[in-house]
PDB file of C-alpha atoms in Angstrom:
ATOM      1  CA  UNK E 162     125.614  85.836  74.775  1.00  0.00           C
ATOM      2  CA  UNK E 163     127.726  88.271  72.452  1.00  0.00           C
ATOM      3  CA  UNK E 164     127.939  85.405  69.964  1.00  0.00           C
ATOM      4  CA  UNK E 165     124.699  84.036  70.248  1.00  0.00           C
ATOM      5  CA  UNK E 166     123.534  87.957  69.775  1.00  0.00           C
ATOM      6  CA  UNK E 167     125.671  88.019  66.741  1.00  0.00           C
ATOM      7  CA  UNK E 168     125.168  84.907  64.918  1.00  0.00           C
ATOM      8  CA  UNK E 169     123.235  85.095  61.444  1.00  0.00           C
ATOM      9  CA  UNK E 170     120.200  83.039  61.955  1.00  0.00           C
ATOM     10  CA  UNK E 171     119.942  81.226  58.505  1.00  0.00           C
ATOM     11  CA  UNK E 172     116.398  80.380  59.461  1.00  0.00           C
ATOM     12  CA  UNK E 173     114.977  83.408  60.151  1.00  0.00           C
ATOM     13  CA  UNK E 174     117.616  85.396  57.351  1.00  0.00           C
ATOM     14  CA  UNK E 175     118.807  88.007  60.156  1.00  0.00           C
ATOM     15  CA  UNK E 176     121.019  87.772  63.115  1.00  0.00           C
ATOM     16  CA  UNK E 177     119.498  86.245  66.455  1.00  0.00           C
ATOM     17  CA  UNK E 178     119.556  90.052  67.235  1.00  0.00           C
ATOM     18  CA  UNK E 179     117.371  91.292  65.370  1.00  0.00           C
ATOM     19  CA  UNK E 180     114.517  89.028  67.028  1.00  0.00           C
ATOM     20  CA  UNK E 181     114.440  90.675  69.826  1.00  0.00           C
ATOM     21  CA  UNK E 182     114.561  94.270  68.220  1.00  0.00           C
ATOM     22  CA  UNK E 183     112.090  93.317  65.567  1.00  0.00           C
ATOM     23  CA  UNK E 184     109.560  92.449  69.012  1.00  0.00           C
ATOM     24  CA  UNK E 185     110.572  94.972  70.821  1.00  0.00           C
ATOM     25  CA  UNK E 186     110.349  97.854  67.961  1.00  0.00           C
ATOM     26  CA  UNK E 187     107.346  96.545  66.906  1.00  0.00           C
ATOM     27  CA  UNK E 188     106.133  96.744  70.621  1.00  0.00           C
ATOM     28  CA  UNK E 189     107.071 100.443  71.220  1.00  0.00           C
ATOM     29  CA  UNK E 190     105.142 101.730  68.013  1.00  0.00           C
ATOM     30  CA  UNK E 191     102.481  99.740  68.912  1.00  0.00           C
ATOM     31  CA  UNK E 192     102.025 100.882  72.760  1.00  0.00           C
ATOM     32  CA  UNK E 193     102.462 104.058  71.960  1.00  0.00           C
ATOM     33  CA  UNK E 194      99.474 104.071  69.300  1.00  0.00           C
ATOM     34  CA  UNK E 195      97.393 102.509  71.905  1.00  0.00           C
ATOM     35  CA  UNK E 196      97.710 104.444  74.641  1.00  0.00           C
ATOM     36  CA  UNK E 197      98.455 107.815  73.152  1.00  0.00           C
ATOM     37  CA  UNK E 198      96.500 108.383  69.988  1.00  0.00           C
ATOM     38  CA  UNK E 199      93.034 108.362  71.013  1.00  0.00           C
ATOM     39  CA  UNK E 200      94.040 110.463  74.001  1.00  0.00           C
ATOM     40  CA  UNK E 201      95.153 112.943  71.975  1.00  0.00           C
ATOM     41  CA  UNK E 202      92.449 113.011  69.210  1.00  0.00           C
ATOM     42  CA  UNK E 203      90.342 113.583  72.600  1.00  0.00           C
ATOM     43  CA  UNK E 204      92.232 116.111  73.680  1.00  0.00           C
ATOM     44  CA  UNK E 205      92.972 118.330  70.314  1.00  0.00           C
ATOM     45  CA  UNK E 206      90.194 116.593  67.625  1.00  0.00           C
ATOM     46  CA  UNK E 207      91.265 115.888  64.363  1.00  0.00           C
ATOM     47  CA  UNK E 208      94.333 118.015  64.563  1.00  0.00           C
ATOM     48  CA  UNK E 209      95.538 115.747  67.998  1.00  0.00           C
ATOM     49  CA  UNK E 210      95.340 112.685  64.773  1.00  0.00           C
ATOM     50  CA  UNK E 211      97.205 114.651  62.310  1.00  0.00           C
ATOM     51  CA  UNK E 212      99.937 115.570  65.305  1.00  0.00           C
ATOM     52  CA  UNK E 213     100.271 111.732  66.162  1.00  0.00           C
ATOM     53  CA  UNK E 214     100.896 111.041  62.899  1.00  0.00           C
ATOM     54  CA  UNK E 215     104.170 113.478  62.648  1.00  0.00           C
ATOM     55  CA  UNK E 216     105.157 113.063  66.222  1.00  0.00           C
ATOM     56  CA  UNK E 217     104.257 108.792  67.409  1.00  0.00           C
ATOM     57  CA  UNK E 218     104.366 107.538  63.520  1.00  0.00           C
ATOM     58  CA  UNK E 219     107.244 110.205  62.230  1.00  0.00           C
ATOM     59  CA  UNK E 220     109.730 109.478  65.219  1.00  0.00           C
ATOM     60  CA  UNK E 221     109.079 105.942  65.552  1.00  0.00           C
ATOM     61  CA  UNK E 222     109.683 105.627  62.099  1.00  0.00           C
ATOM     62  CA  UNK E 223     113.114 106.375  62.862  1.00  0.00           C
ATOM     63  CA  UNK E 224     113.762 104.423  65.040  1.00  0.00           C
ATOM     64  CA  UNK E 225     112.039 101.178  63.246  1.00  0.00           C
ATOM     65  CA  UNK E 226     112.633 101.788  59.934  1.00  0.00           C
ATOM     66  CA  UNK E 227     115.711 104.309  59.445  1.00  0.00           C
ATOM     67  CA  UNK E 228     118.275 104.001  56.490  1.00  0.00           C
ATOM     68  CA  UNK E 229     121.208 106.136  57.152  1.00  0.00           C
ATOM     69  CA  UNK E 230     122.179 107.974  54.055  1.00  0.00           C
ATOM     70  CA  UNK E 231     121.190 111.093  52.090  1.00  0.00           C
ATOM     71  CA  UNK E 232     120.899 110.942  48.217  1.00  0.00           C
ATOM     72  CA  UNK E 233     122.422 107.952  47.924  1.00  0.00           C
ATOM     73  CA  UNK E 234     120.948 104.026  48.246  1.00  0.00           C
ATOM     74  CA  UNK E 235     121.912 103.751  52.142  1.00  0.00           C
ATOM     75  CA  UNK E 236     120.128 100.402  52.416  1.00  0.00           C
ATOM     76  CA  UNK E 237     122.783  98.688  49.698  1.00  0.00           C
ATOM     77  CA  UNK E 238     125.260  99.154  52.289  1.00  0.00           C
ATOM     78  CA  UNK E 239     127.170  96.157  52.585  1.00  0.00           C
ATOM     79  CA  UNK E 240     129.188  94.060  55.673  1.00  0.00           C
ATOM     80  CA  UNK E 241     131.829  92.255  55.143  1.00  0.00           C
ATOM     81  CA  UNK E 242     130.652  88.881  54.760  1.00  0.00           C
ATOM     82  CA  UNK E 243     127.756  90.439  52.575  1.00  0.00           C
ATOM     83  CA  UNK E 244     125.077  90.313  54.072  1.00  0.00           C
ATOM     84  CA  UNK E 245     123.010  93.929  54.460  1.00  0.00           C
ATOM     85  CA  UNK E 246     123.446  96.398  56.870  1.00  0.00           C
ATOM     86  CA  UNK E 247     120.343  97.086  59.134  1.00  0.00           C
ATOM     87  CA  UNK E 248     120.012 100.243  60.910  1.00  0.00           C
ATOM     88  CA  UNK E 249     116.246 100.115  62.339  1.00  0.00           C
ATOM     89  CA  UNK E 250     114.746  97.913  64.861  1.00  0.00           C
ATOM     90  CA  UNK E 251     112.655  95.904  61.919  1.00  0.00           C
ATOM     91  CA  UNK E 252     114.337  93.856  60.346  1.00  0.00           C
ATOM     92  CA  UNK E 253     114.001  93.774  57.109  1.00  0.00           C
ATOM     93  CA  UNK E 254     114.447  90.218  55.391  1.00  0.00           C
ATOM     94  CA  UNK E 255     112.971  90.426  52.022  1.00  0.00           C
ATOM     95  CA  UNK E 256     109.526  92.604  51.021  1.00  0.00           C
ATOM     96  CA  UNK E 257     109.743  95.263  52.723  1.00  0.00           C
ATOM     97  CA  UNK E 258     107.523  94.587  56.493  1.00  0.00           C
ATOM     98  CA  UNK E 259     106.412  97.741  57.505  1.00  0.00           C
ATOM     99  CA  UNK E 260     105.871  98.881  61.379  1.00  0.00           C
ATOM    100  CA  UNK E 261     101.800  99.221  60.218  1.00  0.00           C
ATOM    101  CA  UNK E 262     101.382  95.272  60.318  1.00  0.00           C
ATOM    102  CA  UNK E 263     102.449  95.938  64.292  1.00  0.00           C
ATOM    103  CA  UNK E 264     100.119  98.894  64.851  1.00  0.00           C
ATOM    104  CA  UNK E 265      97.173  97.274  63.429  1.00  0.00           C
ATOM    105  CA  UNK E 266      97.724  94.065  65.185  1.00  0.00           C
ATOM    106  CA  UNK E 267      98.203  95.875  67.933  1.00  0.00           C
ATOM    107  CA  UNK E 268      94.659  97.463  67.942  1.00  0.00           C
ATOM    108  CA  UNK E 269      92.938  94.456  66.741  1.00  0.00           C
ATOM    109  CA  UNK E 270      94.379  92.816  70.078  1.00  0.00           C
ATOM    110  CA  UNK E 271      93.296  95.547  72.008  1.00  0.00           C
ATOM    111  CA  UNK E 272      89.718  96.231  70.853  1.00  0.00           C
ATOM    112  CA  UNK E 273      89.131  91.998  70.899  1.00  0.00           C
ATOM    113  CA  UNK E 274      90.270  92.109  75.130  1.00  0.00           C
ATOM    114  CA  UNK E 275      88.235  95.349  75.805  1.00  0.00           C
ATOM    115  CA  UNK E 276      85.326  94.080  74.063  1.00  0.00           C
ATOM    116  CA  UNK E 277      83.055  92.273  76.600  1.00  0.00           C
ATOM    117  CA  UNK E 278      83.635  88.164  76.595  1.00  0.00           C
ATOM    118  CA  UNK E 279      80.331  87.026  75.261  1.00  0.00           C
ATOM    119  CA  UNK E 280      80.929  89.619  72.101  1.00  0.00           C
ATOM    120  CA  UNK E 281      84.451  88.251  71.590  1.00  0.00           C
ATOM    121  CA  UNK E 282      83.870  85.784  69.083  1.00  0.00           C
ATOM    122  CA  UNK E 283      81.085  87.673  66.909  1.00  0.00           C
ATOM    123  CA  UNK E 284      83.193  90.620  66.821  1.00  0.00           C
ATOM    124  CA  UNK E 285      85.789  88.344  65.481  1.00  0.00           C
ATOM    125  CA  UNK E 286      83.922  86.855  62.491  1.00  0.00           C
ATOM    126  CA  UNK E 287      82.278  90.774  61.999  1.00  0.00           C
ATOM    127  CA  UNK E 288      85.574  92.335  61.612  1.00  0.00           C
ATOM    128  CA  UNK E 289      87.501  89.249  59.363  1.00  0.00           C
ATOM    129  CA  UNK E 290      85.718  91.027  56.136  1.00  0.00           C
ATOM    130  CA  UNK E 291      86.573  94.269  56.677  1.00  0.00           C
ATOM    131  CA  UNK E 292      89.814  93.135  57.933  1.00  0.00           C
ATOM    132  CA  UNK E 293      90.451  91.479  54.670  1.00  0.00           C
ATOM    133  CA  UNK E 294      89.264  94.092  52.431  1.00  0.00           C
ATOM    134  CA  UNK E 295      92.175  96.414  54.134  1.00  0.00           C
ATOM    135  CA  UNK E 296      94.276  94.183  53.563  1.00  0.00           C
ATOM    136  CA  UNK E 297      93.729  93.685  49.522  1.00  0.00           C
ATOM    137  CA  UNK E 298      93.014  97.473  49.132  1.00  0.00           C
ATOM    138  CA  UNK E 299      96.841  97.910  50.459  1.00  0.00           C
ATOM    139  CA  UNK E 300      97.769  95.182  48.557  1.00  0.00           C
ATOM    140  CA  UNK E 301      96.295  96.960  45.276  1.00  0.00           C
ATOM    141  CA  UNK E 302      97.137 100.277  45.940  1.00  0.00           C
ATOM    142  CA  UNK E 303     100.930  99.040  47.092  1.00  0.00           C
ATOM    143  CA  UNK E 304     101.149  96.733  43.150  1.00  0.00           C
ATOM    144  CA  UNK E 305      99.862  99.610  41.539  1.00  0.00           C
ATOM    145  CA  UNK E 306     102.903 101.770  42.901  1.00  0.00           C
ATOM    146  CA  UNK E 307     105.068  98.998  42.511  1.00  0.00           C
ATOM    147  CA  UNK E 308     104.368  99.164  38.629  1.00  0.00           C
ATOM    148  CA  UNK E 309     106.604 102.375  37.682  1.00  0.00           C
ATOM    149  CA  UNK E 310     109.719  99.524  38.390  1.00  0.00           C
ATOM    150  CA  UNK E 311     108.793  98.588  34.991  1.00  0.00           C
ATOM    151  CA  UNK E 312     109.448 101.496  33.732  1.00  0.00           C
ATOM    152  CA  UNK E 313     113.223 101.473  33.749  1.00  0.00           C
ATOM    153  CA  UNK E 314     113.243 104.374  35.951  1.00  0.00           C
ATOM    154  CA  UNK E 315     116.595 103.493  38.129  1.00  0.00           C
ATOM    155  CA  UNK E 316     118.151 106.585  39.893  1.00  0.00           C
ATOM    156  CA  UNK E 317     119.709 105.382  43.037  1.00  0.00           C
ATOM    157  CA  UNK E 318     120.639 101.742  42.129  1.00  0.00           C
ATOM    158  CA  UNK E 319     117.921  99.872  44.446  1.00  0.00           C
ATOM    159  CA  UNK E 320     118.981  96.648  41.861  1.00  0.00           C
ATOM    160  CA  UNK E 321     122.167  96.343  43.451  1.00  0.00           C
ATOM    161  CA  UNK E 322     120.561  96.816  47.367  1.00  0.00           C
ATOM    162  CA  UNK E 323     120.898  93.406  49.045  1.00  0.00           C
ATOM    163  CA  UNK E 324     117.821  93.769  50.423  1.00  0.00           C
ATOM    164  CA  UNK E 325     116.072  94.764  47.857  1.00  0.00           C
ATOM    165  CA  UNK E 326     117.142  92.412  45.171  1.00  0.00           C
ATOM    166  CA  UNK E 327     120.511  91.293  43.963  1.00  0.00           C
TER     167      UNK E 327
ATOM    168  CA  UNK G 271      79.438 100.115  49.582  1.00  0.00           C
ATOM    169  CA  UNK G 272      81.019 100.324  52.705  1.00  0.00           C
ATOM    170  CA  UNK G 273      83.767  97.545  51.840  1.00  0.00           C
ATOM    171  CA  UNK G 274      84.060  99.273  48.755  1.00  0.00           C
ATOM    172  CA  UNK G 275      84.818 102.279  50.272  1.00  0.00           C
ATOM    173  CA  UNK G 276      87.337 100.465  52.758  1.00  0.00           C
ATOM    174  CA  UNK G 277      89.059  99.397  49.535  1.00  0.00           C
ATOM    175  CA  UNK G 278      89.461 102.599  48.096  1.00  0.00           C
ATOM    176  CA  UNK G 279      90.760 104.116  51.536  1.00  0.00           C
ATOM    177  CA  UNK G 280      93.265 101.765  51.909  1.00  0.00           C
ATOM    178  CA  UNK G 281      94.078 101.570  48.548  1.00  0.00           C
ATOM    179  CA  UNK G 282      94.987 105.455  48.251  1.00  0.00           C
ATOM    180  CA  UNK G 283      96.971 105.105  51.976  1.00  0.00           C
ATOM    181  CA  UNK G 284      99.187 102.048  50.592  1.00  0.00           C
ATOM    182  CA  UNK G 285      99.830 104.283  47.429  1.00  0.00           C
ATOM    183  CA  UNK G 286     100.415 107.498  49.176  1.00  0.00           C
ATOM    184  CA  UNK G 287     103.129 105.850  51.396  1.00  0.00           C
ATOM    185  CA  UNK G 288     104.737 103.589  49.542  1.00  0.00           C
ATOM    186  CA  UNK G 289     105.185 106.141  46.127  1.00  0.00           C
ATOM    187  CA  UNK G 290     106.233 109.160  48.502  1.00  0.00           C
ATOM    188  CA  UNK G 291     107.814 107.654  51.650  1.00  0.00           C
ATOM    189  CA  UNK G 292     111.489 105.904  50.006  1.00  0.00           C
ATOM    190  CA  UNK G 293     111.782 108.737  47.669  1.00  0.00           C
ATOM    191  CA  UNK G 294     111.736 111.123  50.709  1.00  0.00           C
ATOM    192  CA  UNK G 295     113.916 109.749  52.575  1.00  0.00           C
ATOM    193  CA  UNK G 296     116.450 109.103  49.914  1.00  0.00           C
ATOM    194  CA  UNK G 297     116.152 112.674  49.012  1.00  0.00           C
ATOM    195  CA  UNK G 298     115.878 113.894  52.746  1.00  0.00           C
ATOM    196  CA  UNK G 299     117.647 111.443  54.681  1.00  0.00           C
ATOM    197  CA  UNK G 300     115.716 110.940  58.370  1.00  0.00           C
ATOM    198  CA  UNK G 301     114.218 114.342  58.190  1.00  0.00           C
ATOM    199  CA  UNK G 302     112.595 113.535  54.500  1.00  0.00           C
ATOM    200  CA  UNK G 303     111.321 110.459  56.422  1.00  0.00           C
ATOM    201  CA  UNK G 304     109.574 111.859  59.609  1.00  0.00           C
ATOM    202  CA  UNK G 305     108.278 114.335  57.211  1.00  0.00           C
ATOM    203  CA  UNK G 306     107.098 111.634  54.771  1.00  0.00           C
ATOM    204  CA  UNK G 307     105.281 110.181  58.230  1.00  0.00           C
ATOM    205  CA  UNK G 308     103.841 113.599  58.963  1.00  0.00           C
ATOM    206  CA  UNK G 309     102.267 114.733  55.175  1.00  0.00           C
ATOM    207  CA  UNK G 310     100.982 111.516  54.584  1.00  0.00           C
ATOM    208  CA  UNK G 311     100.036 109.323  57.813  1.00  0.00           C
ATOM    209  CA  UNK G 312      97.876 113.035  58.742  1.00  0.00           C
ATOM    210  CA  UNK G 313      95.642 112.930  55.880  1.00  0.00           C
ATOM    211  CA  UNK G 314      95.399 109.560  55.248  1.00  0.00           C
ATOM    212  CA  UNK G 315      94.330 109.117  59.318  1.00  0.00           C
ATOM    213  CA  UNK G 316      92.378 112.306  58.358  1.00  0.00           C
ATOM    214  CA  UNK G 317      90.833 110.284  55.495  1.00  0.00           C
ATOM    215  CA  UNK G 318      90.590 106.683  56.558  1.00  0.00           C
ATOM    216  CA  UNK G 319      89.690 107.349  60.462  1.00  0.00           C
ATOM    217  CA  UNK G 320      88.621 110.591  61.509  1.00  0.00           C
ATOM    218  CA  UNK G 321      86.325 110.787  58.477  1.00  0.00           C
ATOM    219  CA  UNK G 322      85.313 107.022  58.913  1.00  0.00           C
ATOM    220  CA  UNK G 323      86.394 105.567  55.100  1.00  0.00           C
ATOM    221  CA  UNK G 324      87.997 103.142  56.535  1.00  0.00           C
ATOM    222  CA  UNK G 325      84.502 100.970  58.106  1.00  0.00           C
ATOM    223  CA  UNK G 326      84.872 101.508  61.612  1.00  0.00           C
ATOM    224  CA  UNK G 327      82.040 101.249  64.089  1.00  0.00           C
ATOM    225  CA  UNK G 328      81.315 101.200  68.270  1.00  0.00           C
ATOM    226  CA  UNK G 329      81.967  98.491  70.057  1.00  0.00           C
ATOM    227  CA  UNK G 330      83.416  96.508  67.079  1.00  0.00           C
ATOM    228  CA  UNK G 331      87.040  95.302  66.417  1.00  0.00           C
ATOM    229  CA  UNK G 332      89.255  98.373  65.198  1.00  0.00           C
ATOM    230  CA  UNK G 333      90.777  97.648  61.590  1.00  0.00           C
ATOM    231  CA  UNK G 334      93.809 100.161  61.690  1.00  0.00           C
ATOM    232  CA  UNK G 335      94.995 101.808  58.262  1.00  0.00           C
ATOM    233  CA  UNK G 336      97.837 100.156  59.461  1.00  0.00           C
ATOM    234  CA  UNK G 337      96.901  96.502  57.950  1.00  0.00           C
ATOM    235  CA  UNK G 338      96.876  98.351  54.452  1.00  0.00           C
ATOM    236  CA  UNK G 339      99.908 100.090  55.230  1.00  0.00           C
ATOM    237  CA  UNK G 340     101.748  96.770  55.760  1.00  0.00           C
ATOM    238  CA  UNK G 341     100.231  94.640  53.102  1.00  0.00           C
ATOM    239  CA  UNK G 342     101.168  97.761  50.577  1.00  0.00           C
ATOM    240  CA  UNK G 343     104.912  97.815  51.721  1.00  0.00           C
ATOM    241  CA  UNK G 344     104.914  93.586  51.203  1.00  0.00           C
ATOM    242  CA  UNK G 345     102.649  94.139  47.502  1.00  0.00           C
ATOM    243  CA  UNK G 346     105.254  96.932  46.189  1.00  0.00           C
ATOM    244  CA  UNK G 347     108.464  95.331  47.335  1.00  0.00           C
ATOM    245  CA  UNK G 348     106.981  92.665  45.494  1.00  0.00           C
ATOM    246  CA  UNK G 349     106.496  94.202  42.308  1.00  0.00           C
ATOM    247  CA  UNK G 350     108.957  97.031  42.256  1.00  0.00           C
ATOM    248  CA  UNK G 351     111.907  94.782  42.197  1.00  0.00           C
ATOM    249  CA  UNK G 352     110.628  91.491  40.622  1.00  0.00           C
ATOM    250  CA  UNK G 353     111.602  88.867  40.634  1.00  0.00           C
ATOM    251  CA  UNK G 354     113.888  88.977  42.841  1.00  0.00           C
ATOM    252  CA  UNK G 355     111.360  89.372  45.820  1.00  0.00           C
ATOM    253  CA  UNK G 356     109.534  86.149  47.200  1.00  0.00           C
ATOM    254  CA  UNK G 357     106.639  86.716  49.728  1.00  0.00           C
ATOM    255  CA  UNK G 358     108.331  83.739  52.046  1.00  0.00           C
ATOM    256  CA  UNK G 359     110.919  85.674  52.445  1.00  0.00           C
ATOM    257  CA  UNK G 360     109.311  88.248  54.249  1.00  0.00           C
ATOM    258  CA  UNK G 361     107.365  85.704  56.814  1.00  0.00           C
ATOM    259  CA  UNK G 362     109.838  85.569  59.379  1.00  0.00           C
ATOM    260  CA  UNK G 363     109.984  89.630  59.943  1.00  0.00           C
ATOM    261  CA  UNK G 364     106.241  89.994  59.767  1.00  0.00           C
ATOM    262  CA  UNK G 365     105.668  86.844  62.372  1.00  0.00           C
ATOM    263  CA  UNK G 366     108.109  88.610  64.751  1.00  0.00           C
ATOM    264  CA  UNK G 367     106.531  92.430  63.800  1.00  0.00           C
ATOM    265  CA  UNK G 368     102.756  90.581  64.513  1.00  0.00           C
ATOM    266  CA  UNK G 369     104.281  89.184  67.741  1.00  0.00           C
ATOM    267  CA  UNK G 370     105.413  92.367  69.444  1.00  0.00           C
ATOM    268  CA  UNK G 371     102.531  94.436  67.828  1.00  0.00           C
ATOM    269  CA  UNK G 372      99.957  91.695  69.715  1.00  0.00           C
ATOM    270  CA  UNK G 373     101.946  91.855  72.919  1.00  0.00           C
ATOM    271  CA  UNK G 374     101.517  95.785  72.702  1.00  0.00           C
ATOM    272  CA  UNK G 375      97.889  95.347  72.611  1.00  0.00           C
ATOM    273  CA  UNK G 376      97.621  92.959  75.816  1.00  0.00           C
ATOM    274  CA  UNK G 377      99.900  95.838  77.361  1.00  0.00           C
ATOM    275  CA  UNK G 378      98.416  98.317  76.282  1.00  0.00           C
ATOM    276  CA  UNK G 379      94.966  96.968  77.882  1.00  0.00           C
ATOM    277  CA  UNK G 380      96.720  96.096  81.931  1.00  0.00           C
ATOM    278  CA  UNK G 381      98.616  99.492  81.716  1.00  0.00           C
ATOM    279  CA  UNK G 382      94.805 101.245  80.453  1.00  0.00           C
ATOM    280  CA  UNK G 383      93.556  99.406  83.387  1.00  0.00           C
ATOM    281  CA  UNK G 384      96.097 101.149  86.358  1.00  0.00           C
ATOM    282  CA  UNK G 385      96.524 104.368  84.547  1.00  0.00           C
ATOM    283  CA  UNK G 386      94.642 106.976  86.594  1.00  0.00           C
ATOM    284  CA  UNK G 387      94.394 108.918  83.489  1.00  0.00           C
ATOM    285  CA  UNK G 388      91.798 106.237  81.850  1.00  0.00           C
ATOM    286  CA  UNK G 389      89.876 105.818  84.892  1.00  0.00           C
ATOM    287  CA  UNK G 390      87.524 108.692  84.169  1.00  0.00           C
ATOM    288  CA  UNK G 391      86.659 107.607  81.065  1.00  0.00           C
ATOM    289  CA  UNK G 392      86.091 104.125  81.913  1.00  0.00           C
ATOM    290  CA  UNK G 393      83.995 105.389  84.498  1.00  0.00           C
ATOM    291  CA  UNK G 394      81.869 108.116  81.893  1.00  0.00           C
ATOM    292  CA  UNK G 395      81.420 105.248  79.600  1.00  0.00           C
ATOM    293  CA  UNK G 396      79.834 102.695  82.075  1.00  0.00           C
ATOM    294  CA  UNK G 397      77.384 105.510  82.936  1.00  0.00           C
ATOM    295  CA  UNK G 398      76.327 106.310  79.850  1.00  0.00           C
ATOM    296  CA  UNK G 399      76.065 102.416  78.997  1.00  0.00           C
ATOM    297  CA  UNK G 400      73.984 102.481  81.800  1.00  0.00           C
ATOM    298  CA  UNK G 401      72.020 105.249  80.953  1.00  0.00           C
ATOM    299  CA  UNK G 402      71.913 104.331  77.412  1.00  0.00           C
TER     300      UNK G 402
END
């Protein structure tokens, strides 16, 4: 079990570990959001949404997507055969996946069970555009961001991370 | 309109995280991190859900902020550090991250079911279906 825990899954590009904490962090954000946030918008309005954000997104954050380290490029950390350090649940195998895929799966899930059976499938098809236009308006406001690389702007040596880029 | 609007939401949330969250946590550590969560995942919600940018209606599927969120992180990684970033690369994570995420969600609806805390709701909103 240790070594099968242990072994670098060349497949998948992280160890056979990281599958199940990569499910199961990707679970806890997720269950949380569901059950707690619109509870607490309920409960305290608006500001209940702006306190999830700090205290469900904020914490789990840590736990999914930490990188040890303070002014320095924690996440170029390297083991002794090479390969990156991981610290969070997520794995992280090449651009960066981010705990939001989980959440919004997660709610997509949710709201197609709760909705009743015979709405199922038009729900579906209603919610594929708007679902895709999320989708490219994170993917243009993410590129746009991603521009000032070009810039030559290079403080804490994410070119050398092995994770981000050799 | 209304997709356009969704566009422009999720555009500004992908930007807003993914400009301010890694330089706050390099400069913070963990702390600059939870804060990052806290200054921008609260008005971006603010923004995209409580305000209704983000299309959103009754009865319909929720899209989460969350989708742009995730797509941004993939698009920046992307372009910050081309070329060295390929999109396959990513698939396995995001698979697994999709998987747990979905399981949350068929969780997330048993435990709704047995909670006695979302029993009075369920009930309220059968009424006023009813009454509607």
């Amino acid at each position: 079990m240790v070594e099968w825990l242990s072994t670098y899954n060349d497949i998948m590009g992280m160890y056979n570990a990281h599958i199940i904490t990569t499910i199961a962090g990707a679970f806890f954000v997720t269950f949380a959001v569901c059950i707690c946030w619109g509870k607490m918008v309920e409960t305290f309005g608006p500001i209940g949404g702006m306190m999830c954000a700090a205290i469900i997104v904020g914490t789990f954050w840590v736990m999914n997507h930490k990188l040890p380290g303070f002014g320095i490029n924690p996440e170029g950390l390297t083991a002794a055969d090479g390969k990156g350090m991981q610290f969070g649940l997520i794995a992280q195998t090449g651009p960066w996946v981010d705990m939001g895929w989980a959440i919004g799966m997660g709610l997509w899930v949710l709201s197609l069970i709760e909705s009743k059976p015979k709405d199922r499938l038009p729900n579906i098809v209603e919610s594929t555009p708007r679902l895709l236009f999320v989708i490219l308006g994170g993917i243009i406001g993410g590129a746009i961001v991603g521009l000032s690389g070009f810039t030559g702007a290079e403080l804490f040596g994410w070119g050398n991370s092995p994770v981000f880029g050799q | 309109m209304k997709h356009v609007s969704t566009v422009i939401g999720s555009a500004i949330c992908g930007a807003l995280v993914f400009g301010i969250w890694p330089e706050m946590w390099k400069s913070y550590g963990i702390m600059g991190g939870w804060l990052a969560a806290t200054i921008l995942i609260s008005i971006a919600w603010f923004m995209n859900h409580w305000l209704g940018v983000i299309t959103n209606s009754d009865g319909r599927m929720w899209i989460d902020q969350g989708w742009a969120v995730g797509s941004a992180g993939v698009a920046w990684a992307i372009v910050r550090f081309y070329p060295n970033q390929l999109f396959v690369k990513c698939i396995p994570a995001l698979v697994l991250c999709l998987i747990g995420g979905a399981l949350a969600g068929v969780a997330a609806v048993a435990v709704k079911k047995s909670v006695p805390a979302f029993q009075t709701q369920a009930d309220d909103s059968d009424k006023e279906d009813s009454n509607g």
